[in-house]
């Protein structure tokens, strides 16, 4: 039969695991939230920090008052809030859909519809009948006179071009009439044009691109503000921040109360392993969901390899919220043993010598056993606001006088300031630097960085128990591991590659941020960013800039059964300039980037291992540096300052660093949206140098802790736990040994008091 303690830790571990998924899953979602709602990185960094806006003012009070109550109920309530927050974040996709506007038959003149479809099919028969009515439509030959070297088979195209700049003229009205008489525009014809104007790439076709630009201008007349989804996600993260205050600050002391000290490193390593396994699962799930388009209906030709792909980020929040709600509710209503101090469930055994051995089952301490209690065994709670405030601020002032606690806390602040925002935007950086799709990046982050960190945590806890790292030994261990991890982080500043985005950035700088085409009649200005390469690896901003006409090799946009693939090839592209005039996304050379991408993650794995080695010793230093009754408030106050000065500004800081390296912004209705092209070399150096310097700066606090940590006990068993957990042996019809021990101690204390009184009387006389 499973004991209550074991059952509790199963439920608690499940909740702790599911809660840990959401925070890191956000790192795989933020890049797609930017694209879907057109939010710049600095603003998305502010959005990610929303959890800390709520965490900061709440964490101290929840850790202080939660530590005096049923901690399981507090943790369960916090995780229920996290579940609700996940539902709120996911709902932004449904409450604020990115509406798609499509052209209709009344939007495009029939002549344009017919011309576009004629160019796609490649037939020139329509010019034959036009030659017969040419004199009727244009008796003064005004259209033909505008063109030198006229060729009669291209007469219709000349009429269409003329009417583009002379709308409403009598020539164009007559042309519309004859076109309507000869060719009735069907719904299928309009659907072809509708599809062509909604593709994620543009062809070299001035008429079609003009329609696309005009249609986009009409879309901008509608309200498409990103404020709604931003506030919904921001609000969800605020609720998540409130819920996140409880599992960590209350969970560690709860485990400390129910586990022997000598086993704490292993239990803590397991707890951190669960905490790390959550992000691994989150990143792997994010990688799989990123293969799915956010509305399950990707535009033709758009694949996860393309910069404009938007993964199904919202589905993960929906799944994790649903999974977390049930176990959190079970934890909230979990029964406590704290008031059950009798012999219920105890086993008695009569020995041959007449003694009775009573072995009580292990108790589950959900209320902190170190808090002050009244004479009847109840937790002491201050009466009135004044007494509560006095006791609270007295506790906080004691923490500020603790040199080890202050040093460890300052080091954690700098470490989190460096790591939090860096990791949030790491997936985006890798996509820009190496041209690798997000679903692969999330798998690599899970299998190297996170798993490496988990291995480091486990090795660190085993080493701590094996080598009995106490006091300065533990502090020195933390300092050395931090130094190695910081040094390794500088290495990644030298590992870079010219991905497609990097090549486009070089091209933008060289051409003063203009992307020309070899044909003047393509109308590529304002067309969507869809980089393609020729066989030589030369990159073009889009198929339009490569001079590609409508139609492409072995592919039909009108075949609904043809799924988008990475083998999309555009043919007859006049600007390709390399034998076969074909361009494709798959022609872009990535072999060198693949090799360097793998090298980056090998170094990242080593950095993660050394980073994990110091986690358990560092946490035990914080936990043991304060009196036992102040553990929850110390962790809460630590979380308060870390959030205020690290996790809150960190994503904003790193988002700003990314934006500083942006070369070209997307614009949506004359408003700045997300960045499309970066200076990847500048971004690589700036990112890793700043990160490494921050990690080195935190080393100063590790040295400070080393100076003051002499004699600090971390894993030695304390007497209170030995007495609390050992079997109780009593003689028949006699009191418990604990009672006898307490009585003996009381007698000794009374004797000492009498001796002191006698000494004082003698001094007075």
XYZ file of C-alpha atoms in Angstrom:
765
model
C 0.000 0.000 0.000
C 1.346 3.421 -0.976
C 1.893 5.667 2.037
C 0.388 9.105 2.231
C 3.843 10.711 2.053
C 4.708 8.782 -1.112
C 1.337 9.600 -2.669
C 1.796 13.258 -1.828
C 5.210 13.446 -3.474
C 3.816 11.738 -6.582
C 1.065 14.356 -6.858
C 3.448 17.189 -5.965
C 6.049 15.974 -8.498
C 3.384 15.761 -11.216
C 2.203 19.310 -10.526
C 5.763 20.615 -10.285
C 6.631 18.926 -13.579
C 3.593 20.236 -15.470
C 4.060 23.728 -14.015
C 7.644 23.824 -15.238
C 6.650 23.110 -18.849
C 4.813 26.368 -19.461
C 7.629 28.828 -18.744
C 10.037 27.344 -21.271
C 7.317 26.546 -23.794
C 6.865 30.307 -24.062
C 10.363 30.510 -25.574
C 9.224 28.399 -28.536
C 6.046 30.456 -28.919
C 7.275 34.039 -28.661
C 8.793 34.172 -32.166
C 5.461 33.098 -33.720
C 3.430 35.457 -31.528
C 5.608 38.267 -32.921
C 4.867 37.197 -36.500
C 1.144 36.518 -36.067
C 0.310 39.788 -34.307
C 3.209 41.884 -35.724
C 4.852 42.678 -32.374
C 8.491 43.912 -32.240
C 11.002 42.046 -30.046
C 11.251 44.805 -27.424
C 7.477 44.727 -26.941
C 7.357 40.935 -26.913
C 10.133 40.980 -24.305
C 7.941 43.263 -22.182
C 5.076 40.821 -22.696
C 7.195 37.860 -21.549
C 8.150 39.836 -18.432
C 4.491 40.294 -17.501
C 4.684 37.312 -15.162
C 7.286 39.128 -13.123
C 5.112 42.240 -12.829
C 2.705 40.093 -10.801
C 5.347 37.845 -9.205
C 7.293 40.694 -7.632
C 4.634 42.232 -5.345
C 3.093 38.855 -4.406
C 5.967 36.416 -3.806
C 7.129 37.739 -0.417
C 3.658 37.650 1.105
C 2.708 34.229 -0.275
C 5.983 32.725 0.937
C 5.617 34.347 4.367
C 1.960 33.535 5.053
C 1.954 30.348 2.960
C 4.790 28.983 5.087
C 2.543 29.346 8.157
C -0.382 27.514 6.533
C -1.095 24.322 4.612
C 1.609 24.538 1.983
C 0.020 21.870 -0.245
C -3.153 23.950 -0.482
C -1.185 27.100 -1.322
C 0.853 25.319 -4.015
C -2.302 23.705 -5.453
C -4.060 27.085 -5.633
C -1.044 28.618 -7.372
C -0.928 25.875 -9.990
C -4.681 26.223 -10.624
C -3.977 29.884 -11.440
C -1.188 28.789 -13.798
C -3.643 26.469 -15.562
C -6.128 29.317 -15.981
C -3.323 31.554 -17.291
C -2.463 28.995 -19.989
C -6.094 29.020 -21.130
C -6.049 32.831 -21.278
C -2.864 32.934 -23.396
C -4.218 30.302 -25.791
C -7.549 32.121 -26.154
C -5.870 35.145 -27.775
C -5.658 33.108 -30.987
C -9.461 32.724 -31.010
C -10.526 36.077 -29.585
C -8.261 38.091 -31.891
C -7.948 36.142 -35.143
C -5.798 37.656 -37.857
C -8.558 38.265 -40.351
C -7.737 37.489 -43.961
C -9.332 39.651 -46.612
C -9.722 38.215 -50.086
C -10.310 39.969 -53.373
C -13.701 39.363 -54.960
C -15.135 39.608 -58.460
C -16.216 43.232 -57.971
C -12.764 44.285 -56.831
C -10.883 43.445 -60.018
C -11.964 44.607 -63.474
C -12.694 41.644 -65.799
C -9.862 42.726 -68.091
C -7.328 42.248 -65.291
C -8.752 38.886 -64.305
C -8.555 37.705 -67.889
C -5.046 39.077 -68.416
C -3.665 37.450 -65.252
C -5.135 34.064 -66.140
C -3.893 34.404 -69.705
C -0.351 35.057 -68.439
C -0.555 32.069 -66.127
C -1.736 29.698 -68.855
C 0.549 31.200 -71.471
C -1.997 31.583 -74.318
C -1.891 34.536 -76.742
C -5.042 33.794 -78.739
C -6.922 36.695 -77.162
C -4.902 39.206 -79.143
C -6.341 37.905 -82.436
C -9.874 39.145 -81.834
C -8.517 42.349 -80.304
C -6.752 43.207 -83.544
C -10.135 43.128 -85.298
C -11.744 45.647 -82.918
C -8.590 47.669 -82.329
C -9.654 50.450 -84.679
C -13.047 50.666 -82.956
C -11.634 50.878 -79.468
C -8.714 53.171 -80.293
C -9.197 54.906 -83.663
C -6.344 57.324 -82.983
C -3.930 54.464 -82.150
C -3.088 56.069 -78.826
C -2.248 52.806 -77.047
C 0.110 51.480 -79.700
C 1.832 54.846 -80.114
C 2.939 54.678 -76.466
C 5.119 51.671 -77.228
C 8.031 51.380 -79.578
C 8.710 48.179 -81.448
C 5.103 47.092 -81.174
C 4.285 43.422 -81.571
C 0.648 42.693 -82.397
C 0.392 39.470 -80.352
C 1.051 41.495 -77.157
C -1.682 44.015 -77.865
C -3.929 43.033 -74.938
C -1.116 43.486 -72.432
C -0.491 46.982 -73.794
C -4.137 47.863 -73.385
C -4.109 46.603 -69.778
C -0.978 48.606 -68.943
C -2.453 51.728 -70.553
C -5.685 51.403 -68.558
C -3.728 51.081 -65.315
C -2.552 54.669 -65.657
C -5.611 56.020 -67.509
C -8.525 54.672 -65.501
C -11.949 55.787 -66.677
C -10.848 56.732 -70.214
C -13.157 55.938 -73.150
C -10.624 53.423 -74.496
C -10.694 51.461 -71.255
C -14.491 51.555 -71.025
C -14.752 50.144 -74.537
C -12.185 47.486 -73.704
C -14.194 46.450 -70.632
C -17.303 46.198 -72.803
C -15.701 44.006 -75.472
C -13.961 41.851 -72.876
C -17.275 41.337 -71.079
C -18.946 40.388 -74.359
C -16.277 37.929 -75.382
C -15.139 36.471 -72.023
C -17.414 36.087 -69.043
C -15.388 36.131 -65.815
C -16.241 33.002 -63.837
C -15.866 32.407 -60.108
C -13.006 30.041 -60.947
C -11.178 32.863 -62.735
C -11.579 35.148 -59.726
C -10.482 32.368 -57.345
C -7.261 32.026 -59.355
C -6.507 35.715 -58.883
C -7.550 35.544 -55.221
C -5.078 32.729 -54.633
C -2.286 34.512 -56.475
C -2.705 37.665 -54.367
C -2.668 35.724 -51.081
C 0.464 33.665 -51.714
C 3.407 34.263 -49.338
C 5.600 35.156 -52.321
C 5.203 37.413 -55.351
C 5.912 36.879 -59.060
C 7.381 39.313 -61.532
C 4.006 40.630 -62.720
C 3.246 44.332 -62.372
C -0.531 44.002 -62.718
C -0.852 41.254 -60.130
C 1.489 43.042 -57.724
C -0.424 46.291 -58.125
C -3.626 44.460 -57.213
C -1.878 42.974 -54.200
C -0.652 46.418 -53.056
C -4.053 48.049 -53.574
C -5.757 45.247 -51.718
C -3.307 45.565 -48.826
C -4.040 49.291 -48.656
C -7.756 48.483 -48.357
C -7.006 46.049 -45.537
C -5.223 48.809 -43.651
C -8.439 50.821 -43.562
C -9.762 48.209 -41.130
C -8.732 48.096 -37.481
C -5.946 45.525 -37.095
C -4.343 46.759 -33.885
C -2.145 44.289 -32.008
C -3.189 45.842 -28.676
C -5.954 43.292 -28.059
C -3.874 40.100 -28.325
C -0.960 41.816 -26.572
C -3.117 42.680 -23.556
C -4.722 39.219 -23.458
C -1.348 37.448 -23.419
C 0.028 40.050 -21.009
C -2.931 39.461 -18.666
C -2.506 35.689 -18.856
C 1.154 35.999 -17.956
C 0.234 38.273 -15.034
C -2.011 35.519 -13.628
C 0.733 32.978 -14.325
C 3.171 35.134 -12.351
C 0.895 35.113 -9.290
C 0.575 31.319 -9.451
C 4.299 30.844 -9.965
C 5.104 32.413 -6.580
C 4.104 29.290 -4.646
C 5.612 26.031 -6.017
C 9.272 27.004 -5.583
C 9.323 29.136 -2.416
C 7.051 26.716 -0.531
C 8.059 23.455 -2.239
C 11.725 23.376 -1.200
C 11.064 23.926 2.549
C 8.233 21.386 2.352
C 10.660 18.801 1.021
C 13.244 19.816 3.623
C 10.703 19.069 6.380
C 9.924 15.586 5.085
C 13.360 14.293 3.995
C 16.503 13.483 5.981
C 19.264 16.017 5.500
C 21.771 13.459 4.263
C 19.362 12.537 1.454
C 18.463 16.128 0.551
C 21.013 16.525 -2.288
C 19.532 13.500 -4.079
C 15.960 14.649 -3.471
C 16.814 18.165 -4.594
C 18.511 16.806 -7.696
C 15.386 14.783 -8.459
C 13.260 17.880 -7.908
C 15.458 19.931 -10.216
C 15.525 17.059 -12.713
C 11.716 17.171 -12.790
C 11.948 20.944 -13.113
C 14.323 20.498 -16.048
C 12.435 17.603 -17.650
C 9.445 19.948 -17.948
C 11.276 22.362 -20.264
C 12.614 19.402 -22.284
C 9.073 18.169 -22.884
C 7.914 21.734 -23.520
C 10.572 22.315 -26.163
C 9.967 18.928 -27.818
C 6.215 19.515 -27.923
C 6.865 23.034 -29.195
C 9.108 21.613 -31.917
C 6.350 19.265 -33.095
C 3.614 21.911 -32.933
C 5.831 24.321 -34.847
C 5.526 22.009 -37.850
C 1.789 22.738 -37.898
C 0.568 26.058 -39.297
C -1.261 28.127 -36.709
C -4.636 27.909 -38.490
C -4.008 24.375 -39.878
C -4.252 25.769 -43.422
C -0.839 27.036 -44.591
C -0.668 29.180 -47.730
C 0.477 27.292 -50.815
C 4.257 27.048 -50.959
C 4.881 28.173 -47.378
C 6.848 25.662 -45.288
C 8.426 25.600 -41.783
C 11.721 26.484 -43.472
C 10.434 29.912 -44.511
C 10.840 33.042 -42.348
C 7.121 33.865 -42.527
C 5.954 30.482 -41.198
C 3.784 30.716 -38.041
C 3.672 27.567 -35.920
C 0.661 26.378 -33.912
C 1.950 27.951 -30.688
C -1.468 28.362 -29.000
C -2.236 24.622 -28.962
C 0.554 23.886 -26.482
C -0.826 26.332 -23.903
C -4.260 24.741 -24.300
C -2.863 21.220 -23.741
C -0.663 22.098 -20.761
C -3.432 24.094 -19.076
C -5.826 21.140 -19.317
C -3.235 18.646 -18.014
C -2.271 20.835 -15.040
C -5.755 21.584 -13.738
C -6.637 18.088 -12.403
C -3.468 17.344 -10.362
C -3.474 20.912 -9.005
C -7.013 20.414 -7.722
C -5.979 17.109 -6.093
C -3.025 18.833 -4.400
C -5.279 21.629 -3.146
C -7.545 19.144 -1.319
C -4.742 16.820 -0.124
C -5.344 15.843 3.563
C -2.744 16.884 6.130
C -1.175 14.864 8.972
C 0.050 17.914 10.864
C -2.637 17.756 13.548
C -2.602 13.979 13.777
C -0.048 13.400 16.507
C -1.603 10.331 18.100
C -0.948 6.645 17.557
C -3.310 6.132 14.613
C -1.625 3.754 12.153
C 1.169 2.975 14.640
C 2.509 -0.557 14.956
C 3.198 -2.060 18.409
C 5.439 -5.051 19.133
C 5.818 -6.738 22.525
C 9.389 -7.837 23.215
C 10.419 -10.795 25.412
C 11.671 -8.478 28.155
C 8.240 -6.902 28.476
C 9.043 -3.735 26.495
C 6.669 -2.475 23.830
C 8.187 -1.011 20.633
C 5.925 1.529 18.951
C 6.808 2.514 15.382
C 4.810 5.389 14.002
C 4.393 5.856 10.235
C 6.246 8.732 8.665
C 4.275 11.928 9.164
C 3.550 14.359 6.369
C 4.452 17.877 7.516
C 2.463 20.216 5.298
C 2.745 23.015 7.864
C 6.289 24.214 8.541
C 7.446 22.419 11.697
C 9.856 25.253 12.530
C 7.273 28.026 12.800
C 6.324 29.379 16.205
C 3.456 27.520 17.838
C 1.160 28.251 20.747
C 0.878 26.109 23.874
C -1.935 24.061 22.318
C 0.211 23.174 19.271
C -1.368 25.610 16.801
C 0.673 27.825 14.483
C 1.278 31.245 15.958
C -0.215 33.974 13.759
C 0.276 37.638 14.611
C -2.883 39.449 15.658
C -3.654 42.716 13.949
C -2.018 44.490 11.030
C 0.553 46.219 13.224
C 1.889 43.005 14.764
C 1.937 41.269 11.363
C 3.863 44.143 9.791
C 6.316 44.301 12.712
C 7.053 40.572 12.578
C 7.341 40.641 8.783
C 9.807 43.544 8.632
C 11.810 42.139 11.541
C 12.273 38.917 9.575
C 13.284 40.818 6.431
C 15.807 42.955 8.360
C 17.401 39.787 9.745
C 17.802 38.474 6.191
C 19.531 41.678 5.115
C 22.082 41.243 7.877
C 22.921 37.738 6.642
C 26.109 38.118 4.564
C 25.935 34.676 2.914
C 22.298 35.115 1.927
C 22.926 38.575 0.443
C 25.974 37.394 -1.547
C 24.202 34.324 -2.934
C 21.165 36.403 -3.835
C 23.198 39.032 -5.723
C 24.931 36.291 -7.712
C 21.603 34.744 -8.650
C 20.252 38.140 -9.747
C 23.114 38.663 -12.223
C 22.953 35.053 -13.471
C 19.210 35.241 -14.133
C 19.577 38.674 -15.754
C 22.004 37.068 -18.193
C 20.222 33.764 -18.759
C 16.466 34.458 -18.808
C 16.238 36.802 -21.792
C 19.124 35.071 -23.566
C 17.269 31.759 -23.496
C 13.919 33.319 -24.443
C 15.404 34.631 -27.700
C 17.943 31.839 -28.282
C 15.648 29.983 -30.691
C 15.137 33.122 -32.729
C 18.893 33.802 -32.770
C 19.697 30.291 -34.035
C 17.125 30.579 -36.814
C 18.666 33.874 -37.925
C 22.285 32.790 -37.546
C 22.167 29.296 -39.056
C 18.948 29.278 -41.116
C 17.566 26.264 -39.241
C 13.757 25.907 -38.806
C 12.307 26.291 -35.323
C 11.122 22.699 -34.932
C 14.724 21.460 -35.246
C 16.024 24.170 -32.933
C 13.604 23.182 -30.171
C 14.711 19.540 -30.415
C 18.382 20.541 -30.173
C 17.740 22.854 -27.228
C 15.963 20.024 -25.429
C 18.522 17.323 -26.238
C 21.695 19.315 -25.537
C 21.208 22.417 -23.407
C 18.412 21.225 -21.124
C 19.561 17.600 -20.871
C 23.151 18.772 -20.316
C 21.938 21.023 -17.513
C 20.012 18.097 -15.989
C 23.112 15.894 -16.119
C 25.073 18.659 -14.405
C 22.466 18.949 -11.629
C 22.547 15.187 -10.974
C 26.356 15.022 -11.029
C 26.532 18.050 -8.748
C 24.227 16.457 -6.156
C 26.107 13.118 -6.277
C 29.452 14.911 -5.924
C 28.134 16.935 -3.036
C 27.118 13.830 -1.098
C 30.209 11.806 -2.054
C 32.763 14.512 -1.241
C 30.684 16.009 1.610
C 30.837 19.540 0.269
C 30.209 21.823 3.230
C 30.824 25.504 3.822
C 33.714 26.878 1.796
C 34.134 23.657 -0.171
C 30.602 24.027 -1.542
C 31.036 27.758 -2.165
C 34.349 27.132 -3.967
C 32.692 24.422 -6.065
C 29.970 26.892 -7.119
C 32.549 29.571 -7.994
C 34.702 27.246 -10.132
C 31.701 25.847 -12.035
C 30.424 29.365 -12.702
C 33.823 30.475 -13.975
C 34.068 27.564 -16.437
C 30.493 28.090 -17.666
C 31.107 31.824 -18.168
C 34.347 31.193 -20.075
C 32.667 28.678 -22.388
C 29.921 31.169 -23.219
C 32.479 33.436 -24.928
C 33.374 30.639 -27.350
C 29.973 30.791 -29.043
C 30.682 34.362 -30.152
C 33.148 32.852 -32.637
C 30.715 30.248 -34.016
C 28.654 31.870 -36.744
C 27.515 31.393 -40.313
C 26.082 33.399 -43.182
C 22.553 32.051 -43.361
C 20.034 33.335 -45.885
C 19.065 36.125 -43.476
C 22.732 36.999 -42.979
C 23.319 37.177 -46.748
C 20.242 39.360 -47.152
C 21.594 41.641 -44.432
C 24.925 42.009 -46.265
C 23.026 42.706 -49.468
C 20.868 45.331 -47.756
C 23.931 47.153 -46.397
C 25.749 47.002 -49.753
C 22.737 48.321 -51.707
C 21.631 50.941 -49.182
C 18.623 48.864 -48.127
C 17.113 48.596 -51.575
C 16.518 45.287 -53.348
C 16.548 45.761 -57.094
C 15.512 43.412 -59.857
C 16.938 43.080 -63.373
C 13.499 43.926 -64.816
C 11.783 47.260 -64.353
C 8.280 45.935 -65.085
C 7.997 43.482 -62.167
C 6.475 45.835 -59.567
C 8.305 44.180 -56.651
C 8.243 47.110 -54.242
C 6.337 46.227 -51.082
C 6.101 42.538 -51.941
C 6.452 39.920 -49.142
C 9.852 38.716 -47.993
C 10.439 35.183 -49.359
C 14.181 34.605 -49.895
C 15.208 32.233 -52.694
C 18.563 31.294 -54.232
C 19.836 30.309 -57.663
C 22.040 27.277 -58.323
C 25.141 29.295 -57.388
C 23.709 30.131 -53.966
C 23.064 33.824 -54.742
C 20.138 35.002 -52.666
C 17.154 37.107 -53.829
C 14.610 38.925 -51.682
C 11.714 37.107 -53.391
C 10.861 35.295 -56.671
C 9.664 38.667 -57.939
C 13.118 40.175 -57.420
C 14.602 37.155 -59.208
C 12.467 37.994 -62.254
C 10.302 34.866 -62.041
C 7.053 34.968 -64.071
C 3.897 33.196 -62.943
C 4.053 29.399 -63.114
C 6.812 27.107 -61.899
C 8.343 23.727 -62.431
C 6.283 20.624 -61.652
C 3.971 22.446 -59.291
C 0.412 23.737 -59.466
C -0.984 26.249 -57.002
C -4.503 25.288 -58.041
C -4.103 21.646 -57.035
C -5.576 21.525 -53.534
C -4.301 17.991 -52.991
C -0.692 19.091 -53.408
C 0.777 19.768 -49.985
C 3.429 22.483 -49.602
C 6.913 21.060 -49.730
C 10.486 22.242 -49.557
C 11.061 21.403 -53.260
C 9.255 24.459 -54.622
C 11.191 25.584 -57.718
C 10.532 28.763 -59.715
C 11.587 28.655 -63.370
C 12.383 31.100 -66.212
C 13.731 33.630 -63.706
C 15.619 36.184 -65.791
C 17.743 37.498 -62.906
C 19.070 34.076 -61.847
C 22.166 34.522 -64.109
C 23.452 31.024 -63.696
C 22.807 28.682 -66.603
C 19.414 27.213 -65.761
C 17.166 30.104 -64.816
C 15.669 28.500 -61.724
C 15.521 29.618 -58.111
C 14.368 27.833 -54.969
C 14.636 28.040 -51.208
C 16.393 24.672 -51.252
C 19.184 25.992 -53.517
C 20.493 28.136 -50.642
C 23.717 26.595 -49.367
C 23.462 25.378 -45.765
C 26.208 22.720 -45.514
C 28.629 25.041 -43.730
C 25.870 26.327 -41.460
C 24.857 22.776 -40.529
C 28.387 21.941 -39.362
C 28.672 25.132 -37.304
C 25.178 24.676 -35.934
C 26.244 21.299 -34.496
C 29.453 22.838 -33.126
C 27.452 25.537 -31.375
C 25.327 22.950 -29.583
C 28.302 20.830 -28.542
C 29.701 23.869 -26.763
C 26.243 24.718 -25.429
C 25.962 21.238 -23.908
C 29.287 21.624 -22.071
C 28.245 25.051 -20.786
C 24.955 23.600 -19.550
C 26.686 20.751 -17.685
C 28.952 23.135 -15.751
C 26.015 25.435 -15.110
C 24.039 22.542 -13.630
C 26.884 21.340 -11.391
C 26.471 24.341 -9.093
C 22.670 24.355 -8.767
C 22.138 22.024 -5.770
C 25.108 23.339 -3.698
C 24.056 26.902 -4.438
C 20.450 26.260 -3.394
C 21.479 24.481 -0.189
C 23.748 27.428 0.689
C 20.753 29.775 0.440
C 18.548 27.357 2.396
C 21.066 26.736 5.215
C 22.357 30.303 5.529
C 19.128 31.382 7.256
C 17.355 30.069 10.385
C 14.952 27.164 9.634
C 11.857 29.227 10.435
C 12.904 31.803 7.804
C 13.393 29.390 4.885
C 10.154 30.149 3.046
C 10.432 33.910 3.469
C 14.108 33.821 2.432
C 13.259 31.971 -0.786
C 10.316 34.293 -1.340
C 12.399 37.400 -0.767
C 15.118 35.953 -2.971
C 12.518 35.389 -5.689
C 11.203 38.931 -5.184
C 14.569 40.607 -5.770
C 15.572 38.215 -8.561
C 12.312 38.965 -10.376
C 12.551 42.707 -9.770
C 16.133 43.136 -10.961
C 16.604 40.111 -13.268
C 13.672 38.196 -14.740
C 11.576 41.350 -15.222
C 14.129 43.443 -17.157
C 16.009 40.528 -18.758
C 13.657 39.756 -21.719
C 13.238 43.488 -22.317
C 17.021 43.973 -22.306
C 17.695 41.091 -24.700
C 14.770 42.087 -26.920
C 16.355 45.539 -27.178
C 19.706 43.920 -28.058
C 18.010 42.071 -30.912
C 16.245 45.198 -32.149
C 19.563 47.101 -32.149
C 20.848 44.654 -34.780
C 17.769 44.947 -37.019
C 18.403 46.217 -40.544
C 14.906 46.135 -42.015
C 11.518 46.222 -40.323
C 8.299 44.894 -41.714
C 5.620 47.519 -41.954
C 1.944 46.865 -41.511
C -0.335 49.733 -42.465
C 2.491 52.271 -42.040
C 3.261 50.898 -38.564
C 6.504 49.205 -37.597
C 5.994 45.486 -37.092
C 8.495 42.701 -36.483
C 12.035 42.703 -37.868
C 12.679 40.670 -41.022
C 16.418 41.198 -41.722
C 19.246 41.408 -39.166
C 22.962 42.066 -39.186
C 23.717 38.540 -37.971
C 27.458 39.124 -37.400
C 26.828 42.105 -35.159
C 24.052 40.243 -33.356
C 26.261 37.180 -32.712
C 29.148 39.137 -31.182
C 26.966 41.497 -29.183
C 24.784 38.697 -27.807
C 27.523 36.412 -26.503
C 29.952 39.064 -25.286
C 27.269 40.710 -23.145
C 26.122 37.318 -21.866
C 29.653 36.190 -20.967
C 30.508 39.465 -19.230
C 27.399 39.272 -17.063
C 28.274 35.701 -16.036
C 31.814 36.755 -15.133
C 30.479 39.667 -13.092
C 28.367 37.272 -11.008
C 31.592 35.487 -10.048
C 32.326 38.337 -7.604
C 29.340 37.307 -5.490
C 30.539 33.680 -5.491
C 33.875 34.863 -4.073
C 31.996 36.880 -1.423
C 30.020 33.777 -0.367
C 33.249 31.747 -0.252
C 34.755 34.243 2.218
C 31.806 34.046 4.645
C 30.760 30.404 4.213
C 33.299 28.937 6.646
C 31.648 26.422 8.979
C 28.281 26.439 7.156
C 26.660 22.979 7.463
C 24.666 21.837 4.430
C 24.081 18.079 4.596
C 24.917 17.023 8.195
C 21.907 15.545 9.983
C 20.487 17.824 12.653
C 19.385 16.527 16.046
C 15.789 17.596 15.671
C 15.282 15.357 12.663
C 17.000 12.431 14.329
C 14.597 12.661 17.248
C 11.589 13.309 15.002
C 12.169 10.391 12.621
C 13.568 7.563 14.781
C 11.262 4.746 16.000
C 9.809 5.279 19.478
C 10.625 2.601 22.054
C 8.724 2.617 25.357
C 8.399 0.327 28.313
C 5.021 -1.005 29.157
C 2.988 1.429 31.281
C 5.781 4.019 31.087
C 5.986 7.393 29.370
C 7.560 7.920 25.949
C 11.326 8.440 25.925
C 10.710 11.792 24.288
C 8.698 12.842 27.314
C 11.453 11.655 29.654
C 14.076 13.465 27.562
C 12.020 16.655 27.596
C 11.540 16.360 31.352
C 15.260 15.791 31.859
C 16.088 18.819 29.725
C 13.552 20.915 31.657
C 15.116 19.810 34.965
C 18.566 20.764 33.727
C 17.333 24.165 32.522
C 15.683 24.788 35.929
C 18.878 23.762 37.732
C 20.934 26.166 35.565
C 18.432 28.959 36.275
C 18.688 28.344 40.042
C 22.493 28.413 39.835
C 22.341 31.723 37.958
C 20.008 33.201 40.577
C 22.388 32.096 43.326
C 25.344 33.624 41.450
C 23.492 36.920 40.959
C 22.538 37.050 44.653
C 26.143 36.501 45.636
C 27.352 39.253 43.273
C 24.693 41.574 44.679
C 25.739 40.951 48.245
